[in-house]
PDB file of C-alpha atoms and ligand atoms in Angstrom:
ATOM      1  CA  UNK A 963     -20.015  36.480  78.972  1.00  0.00           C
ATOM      2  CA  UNK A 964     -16.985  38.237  79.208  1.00  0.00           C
ATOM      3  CA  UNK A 965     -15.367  39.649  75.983  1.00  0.00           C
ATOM      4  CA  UNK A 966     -11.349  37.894  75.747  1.00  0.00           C
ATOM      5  CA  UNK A 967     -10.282  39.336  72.761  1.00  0.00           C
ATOM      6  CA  UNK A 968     -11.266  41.098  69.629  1.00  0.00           C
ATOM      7  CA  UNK A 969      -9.742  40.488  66.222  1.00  0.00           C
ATOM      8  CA  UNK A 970     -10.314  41.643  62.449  1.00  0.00           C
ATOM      9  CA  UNK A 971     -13.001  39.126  61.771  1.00  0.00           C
ATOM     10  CA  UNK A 972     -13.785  37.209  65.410  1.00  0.00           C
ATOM     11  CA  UNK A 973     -14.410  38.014  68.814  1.00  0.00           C
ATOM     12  CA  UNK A 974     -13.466  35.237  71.829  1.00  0.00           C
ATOM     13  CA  UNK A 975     -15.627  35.541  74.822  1.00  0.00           C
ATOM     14  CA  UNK A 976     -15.393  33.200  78.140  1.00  0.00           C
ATOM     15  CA  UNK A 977     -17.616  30.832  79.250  1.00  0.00           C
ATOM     16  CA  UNK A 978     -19.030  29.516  82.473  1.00  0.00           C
ATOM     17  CA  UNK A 979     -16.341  26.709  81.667  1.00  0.00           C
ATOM     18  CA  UNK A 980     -12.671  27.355  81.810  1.00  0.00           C
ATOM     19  CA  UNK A 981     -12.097  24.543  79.589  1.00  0.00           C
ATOM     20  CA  UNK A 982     -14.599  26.559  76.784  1.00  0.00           C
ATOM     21  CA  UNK A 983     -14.303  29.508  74.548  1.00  0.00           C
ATOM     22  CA  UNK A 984     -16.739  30.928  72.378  1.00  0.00           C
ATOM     23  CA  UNK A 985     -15.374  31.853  68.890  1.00  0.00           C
ATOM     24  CA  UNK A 986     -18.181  34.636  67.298  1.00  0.00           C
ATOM     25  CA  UNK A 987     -17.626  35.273  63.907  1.00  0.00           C
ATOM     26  CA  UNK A 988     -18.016  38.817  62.665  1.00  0.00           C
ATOM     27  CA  UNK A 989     -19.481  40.025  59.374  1.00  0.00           C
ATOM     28  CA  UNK A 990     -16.340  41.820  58.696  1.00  0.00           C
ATOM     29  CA  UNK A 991     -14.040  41.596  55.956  1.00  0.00           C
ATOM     30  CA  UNK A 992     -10.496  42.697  55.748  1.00  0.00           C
ATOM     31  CA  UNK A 993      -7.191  42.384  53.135  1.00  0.00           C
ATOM     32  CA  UNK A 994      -3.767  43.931  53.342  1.00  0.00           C
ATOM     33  CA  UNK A 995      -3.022  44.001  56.897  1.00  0.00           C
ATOM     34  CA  UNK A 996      -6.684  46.219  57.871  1.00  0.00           C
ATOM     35  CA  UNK A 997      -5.976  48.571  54.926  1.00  0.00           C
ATOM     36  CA  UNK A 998      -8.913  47.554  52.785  1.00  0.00           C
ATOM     37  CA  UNK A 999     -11.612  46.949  55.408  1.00  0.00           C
ATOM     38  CA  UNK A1000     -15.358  46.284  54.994  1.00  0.00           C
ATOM     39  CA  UNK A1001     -18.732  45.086  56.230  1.00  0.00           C
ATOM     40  CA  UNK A1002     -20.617  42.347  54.687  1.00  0.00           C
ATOM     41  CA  UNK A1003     -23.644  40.379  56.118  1.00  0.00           C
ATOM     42  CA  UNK A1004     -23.667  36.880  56.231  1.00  0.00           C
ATOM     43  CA  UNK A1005     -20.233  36.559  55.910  1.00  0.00           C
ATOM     44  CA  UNK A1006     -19.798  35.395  59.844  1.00  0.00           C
ATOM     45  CA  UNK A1007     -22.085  32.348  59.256  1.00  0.00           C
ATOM     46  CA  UNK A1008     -20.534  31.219  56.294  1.00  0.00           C
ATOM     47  CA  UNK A1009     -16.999  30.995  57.418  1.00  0.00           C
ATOM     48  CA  UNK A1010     -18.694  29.786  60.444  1.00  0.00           C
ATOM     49  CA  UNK A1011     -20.061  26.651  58.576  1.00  0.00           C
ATOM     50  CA  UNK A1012     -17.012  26.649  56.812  1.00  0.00           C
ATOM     51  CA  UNK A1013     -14.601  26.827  59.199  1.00  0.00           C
ATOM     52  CA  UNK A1014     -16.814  24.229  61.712  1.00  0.00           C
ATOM     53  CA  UNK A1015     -16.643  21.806  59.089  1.00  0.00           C
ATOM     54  CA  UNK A1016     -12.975  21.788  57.984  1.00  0.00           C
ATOM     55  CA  UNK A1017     -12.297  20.978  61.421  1.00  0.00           C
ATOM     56  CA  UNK A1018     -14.736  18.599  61.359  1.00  0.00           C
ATOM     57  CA  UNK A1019     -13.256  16.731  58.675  1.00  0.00           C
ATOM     58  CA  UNK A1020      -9.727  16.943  59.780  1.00  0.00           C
ATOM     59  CA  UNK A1021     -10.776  15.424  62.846  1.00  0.00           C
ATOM     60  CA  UNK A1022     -12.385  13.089  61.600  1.00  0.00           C
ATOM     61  CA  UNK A1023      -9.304  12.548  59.083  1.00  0.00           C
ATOM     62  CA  UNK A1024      -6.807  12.193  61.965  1.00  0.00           C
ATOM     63  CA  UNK A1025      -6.061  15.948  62.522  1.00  0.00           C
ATOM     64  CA  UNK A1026      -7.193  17.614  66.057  1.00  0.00           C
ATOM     65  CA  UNK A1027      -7.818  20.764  66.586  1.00  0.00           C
ATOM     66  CA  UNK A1028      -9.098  23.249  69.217  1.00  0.00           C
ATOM     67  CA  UNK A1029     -12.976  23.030  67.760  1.00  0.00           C
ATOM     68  CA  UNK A1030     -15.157  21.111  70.040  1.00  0.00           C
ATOM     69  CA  UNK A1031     -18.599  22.339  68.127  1.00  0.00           C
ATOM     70  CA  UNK A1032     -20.557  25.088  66.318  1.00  0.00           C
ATOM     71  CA  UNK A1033     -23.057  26.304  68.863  1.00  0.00           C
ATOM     72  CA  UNK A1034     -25.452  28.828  66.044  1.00  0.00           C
ATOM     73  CA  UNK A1035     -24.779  30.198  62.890  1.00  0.00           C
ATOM     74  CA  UNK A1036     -22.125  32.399  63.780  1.00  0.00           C
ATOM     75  CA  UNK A1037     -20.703  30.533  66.692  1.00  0.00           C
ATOM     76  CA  UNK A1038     -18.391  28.028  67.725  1.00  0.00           C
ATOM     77  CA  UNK A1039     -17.403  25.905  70.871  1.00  0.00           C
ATOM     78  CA  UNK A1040     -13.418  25.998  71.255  1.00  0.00           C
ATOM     79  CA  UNK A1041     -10.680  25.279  73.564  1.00  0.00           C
ATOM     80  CA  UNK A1042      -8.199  28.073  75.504  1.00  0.00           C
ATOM     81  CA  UNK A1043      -5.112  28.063  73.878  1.00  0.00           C
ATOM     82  CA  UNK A1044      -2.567  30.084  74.356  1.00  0.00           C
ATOM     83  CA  UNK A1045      -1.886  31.240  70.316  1.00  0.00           C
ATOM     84  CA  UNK A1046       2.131  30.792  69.004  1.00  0.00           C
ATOM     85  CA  UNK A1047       2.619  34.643  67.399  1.00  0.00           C
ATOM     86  CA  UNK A1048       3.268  32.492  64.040  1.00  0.00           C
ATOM     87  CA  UNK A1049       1.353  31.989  61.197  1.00  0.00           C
ATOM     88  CA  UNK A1050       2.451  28.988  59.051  1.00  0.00           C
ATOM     89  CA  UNK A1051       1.838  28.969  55.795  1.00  0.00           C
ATOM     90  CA  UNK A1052       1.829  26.091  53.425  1.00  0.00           C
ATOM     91  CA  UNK A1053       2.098  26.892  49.566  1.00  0.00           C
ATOM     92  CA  UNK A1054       1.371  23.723  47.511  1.00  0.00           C
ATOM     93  CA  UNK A1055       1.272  26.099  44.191  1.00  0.00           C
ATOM     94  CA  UNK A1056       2.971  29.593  43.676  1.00  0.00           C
ATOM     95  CA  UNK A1057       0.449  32.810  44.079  1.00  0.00           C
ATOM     96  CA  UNK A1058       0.386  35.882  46.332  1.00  0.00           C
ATOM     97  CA  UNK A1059       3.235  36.897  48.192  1.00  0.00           C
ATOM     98  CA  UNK A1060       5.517  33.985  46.900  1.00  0.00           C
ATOM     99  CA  UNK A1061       5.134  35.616  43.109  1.00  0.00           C
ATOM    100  CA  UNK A1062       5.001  39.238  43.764  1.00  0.00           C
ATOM    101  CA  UNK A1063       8.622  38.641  46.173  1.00  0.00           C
ATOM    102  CA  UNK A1064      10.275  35.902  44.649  1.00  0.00           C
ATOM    103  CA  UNK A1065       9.216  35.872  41.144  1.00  0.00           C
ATOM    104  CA  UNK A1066       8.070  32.440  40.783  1.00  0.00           C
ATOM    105  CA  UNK A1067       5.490  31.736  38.076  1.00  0.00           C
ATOM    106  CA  UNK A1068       1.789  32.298  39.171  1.00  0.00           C
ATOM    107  CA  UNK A1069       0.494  28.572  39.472  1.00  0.00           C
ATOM    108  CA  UNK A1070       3.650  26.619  39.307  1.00  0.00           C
ATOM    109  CA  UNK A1071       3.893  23.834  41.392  1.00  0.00           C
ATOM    110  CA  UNK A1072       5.682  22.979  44.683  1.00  0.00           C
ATOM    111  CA  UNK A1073       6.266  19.832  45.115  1.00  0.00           C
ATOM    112  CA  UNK A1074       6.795  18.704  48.147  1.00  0.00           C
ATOM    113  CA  UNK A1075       4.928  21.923  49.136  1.00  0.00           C
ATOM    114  CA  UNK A1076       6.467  24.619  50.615  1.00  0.00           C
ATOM    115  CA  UNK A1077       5.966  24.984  54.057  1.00  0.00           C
ATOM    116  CA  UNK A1078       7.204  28.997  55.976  1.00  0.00           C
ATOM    117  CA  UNK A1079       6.550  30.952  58.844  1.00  0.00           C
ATOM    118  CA  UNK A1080       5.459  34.534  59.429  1.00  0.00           C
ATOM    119  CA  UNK A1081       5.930  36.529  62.778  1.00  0.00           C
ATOM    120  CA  UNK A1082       2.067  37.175  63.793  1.00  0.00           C
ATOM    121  CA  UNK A1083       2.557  40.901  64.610  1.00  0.00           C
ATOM    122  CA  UNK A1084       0.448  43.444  63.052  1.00  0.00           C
ATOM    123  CA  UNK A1085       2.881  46.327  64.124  1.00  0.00           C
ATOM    124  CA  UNK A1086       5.479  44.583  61.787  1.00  0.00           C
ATOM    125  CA  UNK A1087       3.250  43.872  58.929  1.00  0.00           C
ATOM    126  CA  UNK A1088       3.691  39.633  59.430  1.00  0.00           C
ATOM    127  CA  UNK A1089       7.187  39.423  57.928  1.00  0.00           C
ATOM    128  CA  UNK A1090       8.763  35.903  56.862  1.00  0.00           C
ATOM    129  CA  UNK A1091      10.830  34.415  59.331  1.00  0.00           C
ATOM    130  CA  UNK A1092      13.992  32.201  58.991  1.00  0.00           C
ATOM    131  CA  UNK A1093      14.077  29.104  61.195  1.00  0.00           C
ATOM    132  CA  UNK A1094      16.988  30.766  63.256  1.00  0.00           C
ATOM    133  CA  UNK A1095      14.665  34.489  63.549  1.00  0.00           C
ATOM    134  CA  UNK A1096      12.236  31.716  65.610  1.00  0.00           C
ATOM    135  CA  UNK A1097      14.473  30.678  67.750  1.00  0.00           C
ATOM    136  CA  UNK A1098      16.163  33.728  68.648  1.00  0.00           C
ATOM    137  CA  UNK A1099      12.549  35.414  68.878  1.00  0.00           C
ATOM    138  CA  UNK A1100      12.092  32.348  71.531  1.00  0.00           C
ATOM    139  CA  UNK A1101       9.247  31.671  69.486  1.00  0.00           C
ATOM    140  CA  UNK A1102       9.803  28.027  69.374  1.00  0.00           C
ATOM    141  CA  UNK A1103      12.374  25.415  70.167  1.00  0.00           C
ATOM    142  CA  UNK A1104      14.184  23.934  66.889  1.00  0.00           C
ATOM    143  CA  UNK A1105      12.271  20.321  68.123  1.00  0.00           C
ATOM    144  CA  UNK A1106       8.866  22.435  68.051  1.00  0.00           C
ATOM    145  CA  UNK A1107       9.549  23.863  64.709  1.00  0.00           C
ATOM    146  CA  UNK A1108      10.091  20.445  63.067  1.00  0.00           C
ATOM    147  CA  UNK A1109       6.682  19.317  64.631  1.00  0.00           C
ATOM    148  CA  UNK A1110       4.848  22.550  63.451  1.00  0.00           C
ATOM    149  CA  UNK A1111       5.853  21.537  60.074  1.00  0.00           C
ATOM    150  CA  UNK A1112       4.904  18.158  60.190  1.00  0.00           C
ATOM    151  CA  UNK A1113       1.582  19.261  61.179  1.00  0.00           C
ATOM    152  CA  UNK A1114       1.214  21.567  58.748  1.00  0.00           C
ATOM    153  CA  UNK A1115       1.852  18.882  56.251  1.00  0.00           C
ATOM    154  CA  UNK A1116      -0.778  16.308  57.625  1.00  0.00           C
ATOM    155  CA  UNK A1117      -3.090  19.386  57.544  1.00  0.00           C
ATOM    156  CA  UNK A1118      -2.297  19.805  54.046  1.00  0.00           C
ATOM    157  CA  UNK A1119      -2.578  16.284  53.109  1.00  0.00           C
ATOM    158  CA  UNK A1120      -6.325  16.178  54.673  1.00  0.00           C
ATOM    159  CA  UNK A1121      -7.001  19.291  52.870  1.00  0.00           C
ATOM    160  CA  UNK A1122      -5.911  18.403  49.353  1.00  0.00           C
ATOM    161  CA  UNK A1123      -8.286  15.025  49.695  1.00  0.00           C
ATOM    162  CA  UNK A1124     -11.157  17.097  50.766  1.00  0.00           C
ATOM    163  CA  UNK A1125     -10.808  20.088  48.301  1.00  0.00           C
ATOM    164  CA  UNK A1126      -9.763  17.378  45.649  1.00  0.00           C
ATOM    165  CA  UNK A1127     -13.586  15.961  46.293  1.00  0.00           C
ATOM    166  CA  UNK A1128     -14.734  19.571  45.633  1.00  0.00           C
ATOM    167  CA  UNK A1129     -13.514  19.868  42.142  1.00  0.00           C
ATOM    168  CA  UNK A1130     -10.631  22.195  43.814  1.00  0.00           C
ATOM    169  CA  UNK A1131      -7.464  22.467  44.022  1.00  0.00           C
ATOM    170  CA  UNK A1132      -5.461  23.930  47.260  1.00  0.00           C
ATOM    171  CA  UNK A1133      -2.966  26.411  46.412  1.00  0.00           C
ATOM    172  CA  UNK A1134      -2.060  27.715  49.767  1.00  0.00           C
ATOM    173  CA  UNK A1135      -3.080  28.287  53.040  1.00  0.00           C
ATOM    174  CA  UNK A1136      -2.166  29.537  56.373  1.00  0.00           C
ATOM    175  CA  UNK A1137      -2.909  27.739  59.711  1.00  0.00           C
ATOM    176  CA  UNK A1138      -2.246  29.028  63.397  1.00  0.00           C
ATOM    177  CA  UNK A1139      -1.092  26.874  66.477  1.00  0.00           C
ATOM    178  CA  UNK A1140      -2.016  27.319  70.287  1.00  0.00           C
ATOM    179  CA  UNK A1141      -0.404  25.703  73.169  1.00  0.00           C
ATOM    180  CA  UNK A1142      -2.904  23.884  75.764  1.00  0.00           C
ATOM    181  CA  UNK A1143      -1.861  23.916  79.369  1.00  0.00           C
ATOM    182  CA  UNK A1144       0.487  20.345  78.869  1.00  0.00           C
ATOM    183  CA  UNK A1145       2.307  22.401  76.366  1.00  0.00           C
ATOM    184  CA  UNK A1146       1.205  20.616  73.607  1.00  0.00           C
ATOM    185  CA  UNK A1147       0.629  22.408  69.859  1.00  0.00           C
ATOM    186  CA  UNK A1148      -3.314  22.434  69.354  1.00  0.00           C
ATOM    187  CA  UNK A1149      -4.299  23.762  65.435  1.00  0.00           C
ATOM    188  CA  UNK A1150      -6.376  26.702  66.047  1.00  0.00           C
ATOM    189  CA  UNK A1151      -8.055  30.452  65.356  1.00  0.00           C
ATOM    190  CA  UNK A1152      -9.987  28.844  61.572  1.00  0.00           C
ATOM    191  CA  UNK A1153      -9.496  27.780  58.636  1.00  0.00           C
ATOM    192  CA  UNK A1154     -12.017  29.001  55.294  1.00  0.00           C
ATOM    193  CA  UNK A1155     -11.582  30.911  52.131  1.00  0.00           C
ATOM    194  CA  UNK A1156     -10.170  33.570  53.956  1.00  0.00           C
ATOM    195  CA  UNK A1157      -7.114  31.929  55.268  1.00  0.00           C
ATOM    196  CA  UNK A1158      -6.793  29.861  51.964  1.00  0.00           C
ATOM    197  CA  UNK A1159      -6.112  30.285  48.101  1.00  0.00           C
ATOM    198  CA  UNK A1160      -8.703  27.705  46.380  1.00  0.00           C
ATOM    199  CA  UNK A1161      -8.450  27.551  42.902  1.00  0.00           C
ATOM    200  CA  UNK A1162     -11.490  25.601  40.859  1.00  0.00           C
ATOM    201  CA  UNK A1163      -9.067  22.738  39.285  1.00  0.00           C
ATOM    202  CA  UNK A1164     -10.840  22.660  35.362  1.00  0.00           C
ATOM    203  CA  UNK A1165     -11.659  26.489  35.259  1.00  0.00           C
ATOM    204  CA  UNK A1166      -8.972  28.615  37.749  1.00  0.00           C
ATOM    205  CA  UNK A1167     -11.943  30.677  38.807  1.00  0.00           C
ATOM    206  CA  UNK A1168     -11.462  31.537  42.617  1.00  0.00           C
ATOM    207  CA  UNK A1169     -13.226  30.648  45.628  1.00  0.00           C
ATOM    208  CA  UNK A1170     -10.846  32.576  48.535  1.00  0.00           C
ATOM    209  CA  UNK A1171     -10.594  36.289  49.711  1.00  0.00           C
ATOM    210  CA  UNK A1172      -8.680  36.784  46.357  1.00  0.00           C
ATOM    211  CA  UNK A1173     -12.143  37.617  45.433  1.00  0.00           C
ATOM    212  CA  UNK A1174     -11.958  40.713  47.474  1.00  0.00           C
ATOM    213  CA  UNK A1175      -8.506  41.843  47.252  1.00  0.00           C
ATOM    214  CA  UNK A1176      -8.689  41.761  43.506  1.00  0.00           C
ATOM    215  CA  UNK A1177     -12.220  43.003  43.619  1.00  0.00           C
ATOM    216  CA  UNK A1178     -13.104  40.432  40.887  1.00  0.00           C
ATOM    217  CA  UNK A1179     -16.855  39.669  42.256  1.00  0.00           C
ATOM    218  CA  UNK A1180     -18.600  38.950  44.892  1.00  0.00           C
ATOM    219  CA  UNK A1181     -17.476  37.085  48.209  1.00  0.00           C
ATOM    220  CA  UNK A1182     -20.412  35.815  49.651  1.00  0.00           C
ATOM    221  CA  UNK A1183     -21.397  34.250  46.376  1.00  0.00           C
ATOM    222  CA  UNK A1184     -18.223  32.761  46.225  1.00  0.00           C
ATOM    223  CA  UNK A1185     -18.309  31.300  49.991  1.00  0.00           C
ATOM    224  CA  UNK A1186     -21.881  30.388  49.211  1.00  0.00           C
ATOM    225  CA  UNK A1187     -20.799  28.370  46.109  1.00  0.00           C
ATOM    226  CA  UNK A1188     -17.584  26.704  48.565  1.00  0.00           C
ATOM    227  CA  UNK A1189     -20.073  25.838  51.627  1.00  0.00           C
ATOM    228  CA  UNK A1190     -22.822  24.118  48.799  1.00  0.00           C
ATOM    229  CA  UNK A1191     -19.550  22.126  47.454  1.00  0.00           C
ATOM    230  CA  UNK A1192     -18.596  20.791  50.712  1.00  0.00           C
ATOM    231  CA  UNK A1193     -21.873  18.975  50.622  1.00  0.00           C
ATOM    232  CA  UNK A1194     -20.313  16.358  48.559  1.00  0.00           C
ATOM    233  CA  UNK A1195     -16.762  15.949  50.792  1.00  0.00           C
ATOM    234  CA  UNK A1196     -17.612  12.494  51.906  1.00  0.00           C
TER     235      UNK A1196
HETATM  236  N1  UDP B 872      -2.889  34.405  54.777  1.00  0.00           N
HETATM  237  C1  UDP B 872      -3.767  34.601  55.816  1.00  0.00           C
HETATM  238  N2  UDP B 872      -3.518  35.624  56.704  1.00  0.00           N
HETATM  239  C2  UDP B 872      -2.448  36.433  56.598  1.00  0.00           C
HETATM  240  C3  UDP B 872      -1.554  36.229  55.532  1.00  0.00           C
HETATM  241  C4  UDP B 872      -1.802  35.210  54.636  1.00  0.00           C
HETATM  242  O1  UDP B 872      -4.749  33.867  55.967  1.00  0.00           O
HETATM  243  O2  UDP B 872      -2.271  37.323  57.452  1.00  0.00           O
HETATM  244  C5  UDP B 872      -3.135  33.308  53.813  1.00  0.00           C
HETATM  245  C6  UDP B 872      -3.553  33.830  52.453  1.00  0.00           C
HETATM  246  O3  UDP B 872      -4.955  33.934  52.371  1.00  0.00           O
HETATM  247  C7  UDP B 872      -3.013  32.774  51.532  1.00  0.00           C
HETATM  248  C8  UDP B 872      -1.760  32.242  52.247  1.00  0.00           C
HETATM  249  O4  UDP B 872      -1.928  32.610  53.616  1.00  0.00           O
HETATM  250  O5  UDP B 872      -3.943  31.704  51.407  1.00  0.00           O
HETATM  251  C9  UDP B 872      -0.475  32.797  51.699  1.00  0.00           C
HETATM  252  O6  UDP B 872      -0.549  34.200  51.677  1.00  0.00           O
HETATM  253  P1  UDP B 872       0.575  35.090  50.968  1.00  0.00           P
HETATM  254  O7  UDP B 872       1.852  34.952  51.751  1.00  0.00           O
HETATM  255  O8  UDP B 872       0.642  34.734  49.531  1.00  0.00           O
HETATM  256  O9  UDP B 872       0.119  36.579  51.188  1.00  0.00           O
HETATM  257  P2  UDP B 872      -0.973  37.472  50.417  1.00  0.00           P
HETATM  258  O10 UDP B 872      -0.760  37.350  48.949  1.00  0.00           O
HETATM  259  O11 UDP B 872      -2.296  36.929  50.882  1.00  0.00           O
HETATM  260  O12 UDP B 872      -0.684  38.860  50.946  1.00  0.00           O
END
């Protein structure tokens, strides 16, 4: 079926149904924007499986999203959305970006957690935005931008319980939002060690794409090791 759209690590095809996409996940990995870029099989399945069953669980935890259901290893069953260019990022603990621009300790807490937004344009390397860039980007009303947040954090709440069952701890991650055709905000693109920071909660070791920006070992071990932990999220 007919190719929609291309990205960094999935490609969204049409299906016979207007009311389906088809999510493929590609064995491609990439950090910094595209500037460190590279291929590594198996990695579509397992954020795949990952990514099917966060959503899974969220649903199932209150939280819906555009996944309807994973079709093969690499594949997924989602809804059209029209994607919000924001990414919103919610940092329970300080790491990344947070550290290296503000200074704050690496692993200090945030409590409540932090919640910001990002302009999702490639061309501008993702900068932060203020509440009033958003609405003078017409990116969102000031109404839509309180109920992004307050999705976020129900996202985040879900997340902490299930990662909490893991042995893990959720330091931050970053979640996208669609629009269906009533308007309404539908949680979409994925969610998995890519678009989180996962910390193991006795030992710090990682098990997010840290492991590949920092080169400290290998990823598809690491997502391995996540996926087998999820077996126990109840
Ligand atoms: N993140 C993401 N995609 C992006 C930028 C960030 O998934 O384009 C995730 C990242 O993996 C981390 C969180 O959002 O879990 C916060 O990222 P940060 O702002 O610290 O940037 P980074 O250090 O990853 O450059």
């Amino acid at each position: 079926m007919m190719l929609l759209y291309e990205g960094k690590a999935k490609c969204v095809y049409k299906t016979e149904d207007p009311e389906v996409l088809r999510l493929e996940y590609k064995d491609e990995v990439t950090a910094g924007n595209g500037e460190k870029q590279d291929f590594m099989s198996g990695k579509g399945r397992l954020n795949n499986l990952i990514s099917s069953d966060i959503f899974k669980y969220l649903k199932k935890n209150g939280v819906d999203s555009h996944f309807i259901e994973r079709i093969s290893d690499t594949e997924q069953k989602v809804m059209p959305v029209r994607i919000i260019p924001l990414e919103v990022v919610v940092r329970n603990f300080a790491a990344g970006s947070i550290v290296r621009r503000l200074g704050f300790t690496n692993g200090s807490s945030f409590t409540p957690p932090l919640v910001e937004f990002y302009y999702k344009e490639d061309a501008l390397h993702d900068p932060i935005l203020t509440e009033d860039h958003i609405l003078k980007l017409d990116i969102a009303t000031e109404a839509e931008i309180e109920t992004l947040r307050t999705q976020a954090l129900k996202v985040n709440k879900a997340m902490n319980e299930m990662m909490d069952q893991m042995g893990l701890k959720l330091v931050d991650f970053k979640i996208e939002y669609g629009k269906d055709k009533a308007g309404n905000f539908v949680l979409a693109d994925e969610i998995s060690p890519d678009t989180c920071r996962i910390w193991d909660k006795k030992t710090g070791e990682n098990f997010d794409k840290d492991v590949y920006r920092n080169g400290t070992g290998s990823l598809i071990d690491k997502y391995t090791e996540f996926y087998e932990k999820m077996g126990a999220v109840k």
